[in-house]
Coordinates of C-alpha atoms in Angstrom, one line a residue:
M1 CA -19.4 -9.4 11.0
N2 CA -18.7 -5.7 11.6
E3 CA -17.4 -3.1 9.2
D4 CA -13.7 -3.6 10.1
E5 CA -13.9 -7.3 9.8
R6 CA -15.6 -7.1 6.4
L7 CA -12.9 -4.7 5.2
L8 CA -10.2 -7.1 6.4
Q9 CA -11.9 -10.0 4.6
V10 CA -12.4 -8.1 1.3
A11 CA -8.9 -6.7 1.3
G12 CA -7.4 -10.1 2.3
L13 CA -9.2 -12.0 -0.4
S14 CA -8.4 -9.3 -3.0
G15 CA -4.7 -9.6 -2.2
I16 CA -4.6 -13.4 -2.4
I17 CA -6.7 -13.6 -5.5
A18 CA -5.0 -10.7 -7.3
G19 CA -1.6 -12.1 -6.4
I20 CA -2.3 -15.6 -7.6
I21 CA -4.1 -14.6 -10.8
S22 CA -1.3 -12.0 -11.5
F23 CA 1.5 -14.6 -11.2
V24 CA -0.4 -17.2 -13.3
L25 CA -1.3 -14.7 -15.9
I26 CA 2.2 -13.2 -16.2
L27 CA 3.7 -16.7 -16.3
V28 CA 1.3 -18.1 -18.9
T29 CA 1.7 -15.0 -21.2
G30 CA 5.4 -14.9 -20.9
G31 CA 5.4 -11.7 -18.9
L32 CA 8.2 -12.9 -16.5
G33 CA 10.7 -13.1 -19.3
Y34 CA 9.3 -9.9 -20.9
A35 CA 9.8 -8.1 -17.6
T36 CA 13.6 -8.4 -17.8
Q37 CA 13.5 -6.5 -21.1
P38 CA 11.0 -3.7 -20.9
G39 CA 9.3 -3.2 -24.2
L40 CA 11.4 -5.5 -26.4
V41 CA 12.1 -9.0 -27.6
S42 CA 15.4 -10.4 -28.9
G43 CA 14.6 -9.0 -32.3
G44 CA 14.4 -5.4 -31.1
W45 CA 11.7 -2.8 -31.7
P46 CA 10.8 -3.9 -35.3
Q47 CA 10.1 -7.5 -34.3
F48 CA 8.3 -6.4 -31.1
L49 CA 6.0 -4.0 -32.9
T50 CA 5.4 -6.4 -35.8
Q51 CA 4.4 -9.3 -33.6
W52 CA 2.5 -7.1 -31.1
F53 CA -0.9 -8.6 -31.8
T54 CA 0.3 -12.2 -31.2
N55 CA 2.4 -11.3 -28.1
Y56 CA 0.3 -11.4 -24.9
A57 CA 3.1 -10.7 -22.5
P58 CA 2.5 -6.9 -22.3
L59 CA -1.2 -7.4 -21.8
G60 CA -0.6 -10.1 -19.1
E61 CA 1.7 -7.8 -17.3
M62 CA -0.6 -4.8 -17.4
V63 CA -3.7 -6.8 -16.2
G64 CA -1.8 -8.9 -13.7
L65 CA 0.1 -6.1 -12.0
G66 CA -2.8 -3.7 -12.4
M67 CA -4.9 -6.1 -10.3
V68 CA -2.1 -6.2 -7.7
G69 CA -2.0 -2.4 -7.6
L70 CA -5.8 -2.2 -7.1
A71 CA -5.7 -4.9 -4.4
A72 CA -2.8 -3.1 -2.7
M73 CA -5.0 0.0 -2.2
L74 CA -7.5 -2.1 -0.2
I75 CA -4.7 -3.7 1.8
Y76 CA -3.2 -0.4 2.7
L77 CA -6.7 0.9 3.8
S78 CA -7.1 -2.1 6.0
L79 CA -3.7 -1.7 7.4
Y80 CA -4.5 1.8 8.3
R81 CA -7.7 0.9 10.1
T82 CA -5.8 -1.9 12.0
L83 CA -2.7 0.0 12.9
K84 CA -3.9 3.5 13.6
V85 CA -4.8 2.7 17.2
T86 CA -1.2 1.9 18.2
S87 CA 0.8 3.9 15.5
P88 CA -1.4 6.6 14.1
N89 CA 1.4 8.6 12.5
Y90 CA 3.2 5.7 10.8
A91 CA -0.2 4.2 9.8
L92 CA -1.1 7.4 8.0
I93 CA 2.3 7.3 6.2
C94 CA 1.6 3.7 5.3
L95 CA -1.8 4.6 3.9
G96 CA -0.8 7.8 2.1
F97 CA 2.3 6.5 0.4
G98 CA 0.8 3.1 -0.3
V99 CA -2.4 4.2 -1.9
L100 CA -0.7 6.9 -4.0
A101 CA 2.1 4.5 -5.1
S102 CA -0.5 1.8 -6.1
A103 CA -2.5 4.3 -8.1
I104 CA 0.6 5.5 -9.9
L105 CA 1.6 1.9 -10.6
V106 CA -1.8 1.2 -12.3
S107 CA -1.6 4.5 -14.3
F108 CA 1.9 3.6 -15.4
L109 CA 0.9 0.2 -16.6
V110 CA -2.1 1.5 -18.6
L111 CA -0.2 4.4 -20.2
R112 CA 2.7 2.2 -21.2
Y113 CA 0.5 -0.5 -22.7
Y114 CA -1.5 2.2 -24.6
A115 CA 1.8 3.7 -25.9
F116 CA 2.9 0.3 -27.1
F117 CA -0.5 -0.5 -28.6
S118 CA -0.7 2.8 -30.5
A119 CA 2.9 2.5 -31.7
A120 CA 2.2 -1.1 -33.0
I121 CA -0.9 0.1 -35.0
V122 CA 1.0 3.0 -36.6
Y123 CA 4.1 0.9 -37.3
N124 CA 2.2 -2.0 -39.0
S125 CA 0.3 0.4 -41.2
A126 CA 3.3 2.7 -42.1
A127 CA 5.3 2.6 -45.2
V128 CA 8.8 0.9 -45.0
S129 CA 10.5 4.3 -45.2
E130 CA 8.5 5.7 -42.3
K131 CA 9.0 2.8 -39.9
P132 CA 12.3 4.1 -38.4
N133 CA 10.6 7.3 -37.5
V134 CA 7.7 5.5 -35.9
I135 CA 10.2 3.5 -33.8
N136 CA 11.9 6.7 -32.7
I137 CA 8.6 8.3 -31.6
A138 CA 7.5 5.1 -29.9
R139 CA 10.8 5.0 -27.9
V140 CA 10.2 8.5 -26.7
L141 CA 6.5 7.8 -25.7
V142 CA 7.2 4.5 -24.0
Y143 CA 10.2 5.5 -22.0
S144 CA 8.7 8.8 -21.0
T145 CA 6.2 6.8 -18.9
Y146 CA 9.0 5.4 -16.8
G147 CA 9.0 8.6 -14.8
L148 CA 5.8 7.3 -13.2
F149 CA 7.5 3.9 -12.7
F150 CA 10.3 5.4 -10.6
A151 CA 7.9 7.8 -8.8
Q152 CA 5.7 4.9 -7.6
G153 CA 8.9 3.0 -6.7
V154 CA 10.1 5.7 -4.3
L155 CA 6.6 5.9 -2.8
W156 CA 6.4 2.2 -2.3
I157 CA 9.8 2.3 -0.5
F158 CA 8.4 4.8 2.0
A159 CA 5.1 2.7 2.3
F160 CA 7.0 -0.5 3.0
L161 CA 9.3 1.2 5.6
G162 CA 6.3 3.0 7.2
T163 CA 4.3 -0.2 7.4
G164 CA 7.2 -2.1 8.9
V165 CA 7.6 0.5 11.7
A166 CA 3.9 0.7 12.3
I167 CA 3.5 -3.1 12.6
R168 CA 6.3 -3.2 15.3
S169 CA 3.9 -1.5 17.8
S170 CA 1.0 -3.8 17.0
R171 CA 0.1 -7.0 18.7
T172 CA -2.1 -8.0 15.8
F173 CA 1.0 -8.7 13.6
G174 CA 4.1 -10.6 14.5
R175 CA 7.5 -9.1 14.3
G176 CA 8.1 -11.2 11.2
Y177 CA 5.7 -9.0 9.2
S178 CA 7.5 -5.9 10.4
W179 CA 10.9 -7.1 9.3
M180 CA 9.5 -8.3 6.0
N181 CA 8.2 -4.9 5.1
I182 CA 11.4 -3.2 6.2
A183 CA 13.4 -5.8 4.1
F184 CA 11.1 -5.2 1.1
G185 CA 11.7 -1.4 1.4
L186 CA 15.5 -1.8 1.5
L187 CA 15.4 -4.3 -1.4
F188 CA 13.3 -2.0 -3.5
I189 CA 16.0 0.7 -3.0
L190 CA 18.5 -1.7 -4.4
F191 CA 16.3 -2.9 -7.3
F192 CA 15.2 0.5 -8.4
A193 CA 18.8 1.7 -8.3
I194 CA 19.8 -1.2 -10.6
A195 CA 16.8 -0.4 -12.9
A196 CA 17.8 3.2 -13.0
E197 CA 21.4 2.4 -13.8
G198 CA 20.2 0.1 -16.6
F199 CA 18.4 3.0 -18.3
A200 CA 21.7 4.2 -19.7
T201 CA 20.9 1.4 -22.3
P202 CA 17.1 1.2 -21.9
D203 CA 16.6 -1.5 -24.6
A204 CA 18.9 -4.0 -22.9
P205 CA 17.6 -6.7 -20.6
N206 CA 17.4 -5.6 -16.9
I207 CA 16.8 -8.4 -14.4
A208 CA 15.7 -5.8 -11.7
F209 CA 12.3 -5.4 -13.4
L210 CA 11.7 -9.1 -12.9
F211 CA 12.4 -9.0 -9.2
I212 CA 10.3 -5.9 -8.7
E213 CA 7.3 -7.6 -10.3
L214 CA 7.8 -10.8 -8.2
F215 CA 8.1 -8.8 -5.0
Y216 CA 4.9 -6.8 -5.7
V217 CA 3.0 -10.1 -6.2
E218 CA 4.6 -11.8 -3.1
W219 CA 3.9 -8.9 -0.8
T220 CA 0.2 -8.7 -1.9
V221 CA -0.4 -12.5 -1.2
I222 CA 1.5 -12.5 2.1
L223 CA -0.4 -9.4 3.5
G224 CA -3.6 -10.6 1.9
Q225 CA -3.6 -13.9 3.7
K226 CA -2.8 -12.3 7.0
L227 CA -5.6 -9.8 6.8
Y228 CA -8.0 -12.5 5.8
R229 CA -7.1 -14.6 8.8
L230 CA -7.6 -11.5 11.0
S231 CA -11.1 -11.2 9.7
R232 CA -12.1 -14.7 10.8
P233 CA -13.5 -15.3 14.4
W234 CA -11.0 -18.2 15.0
S235 CA -8.0 -16.0 14.2

């Protein structure tokens, strides 16, 4: 097995494993429901911070989607090595935007979880009179991280669209993979627009976050299995 085949195999397996584990982890910890309401449960900030240490949904989301983000970096690197022969410019766009978006996604997840974690520790040890101030500070810290969320979303849109165009010139991938990436890019424009509009009332449920998470996981598994099949001699 040469270097390119080994990279395809590693990236493919990483995408498949990360996607499956992420979905199971988010589902088991309740992260799918948590995703529709970023940072809160039905009881609002007081209940959320009070029950933080028995609520595994934020941790499941961070670890699960973090794995997807790391696997996506390998997938984009493999796509670049595969597509640069027929579409060097679009392959470079695919690599640059994709890797940067994935890195920002992981950074966003870690920073948001750390902000929640810190706020929960302070809130549960604060006097009753101080708790409203802790919540106000926590809101500022947590929602300030969403600049990273929207930044990586814009980069992912360009990465999807660039990947879709690059794949159209490649015989290695079918046209279905090209249209899938283009469709994902267009859908992300819609979902991030809905998510941005919902931030007029940031504590309210927002279904766009759920679909964004599901599409991240789905894309990683679909591209992962294709890259893994390309690494096999019988493919």
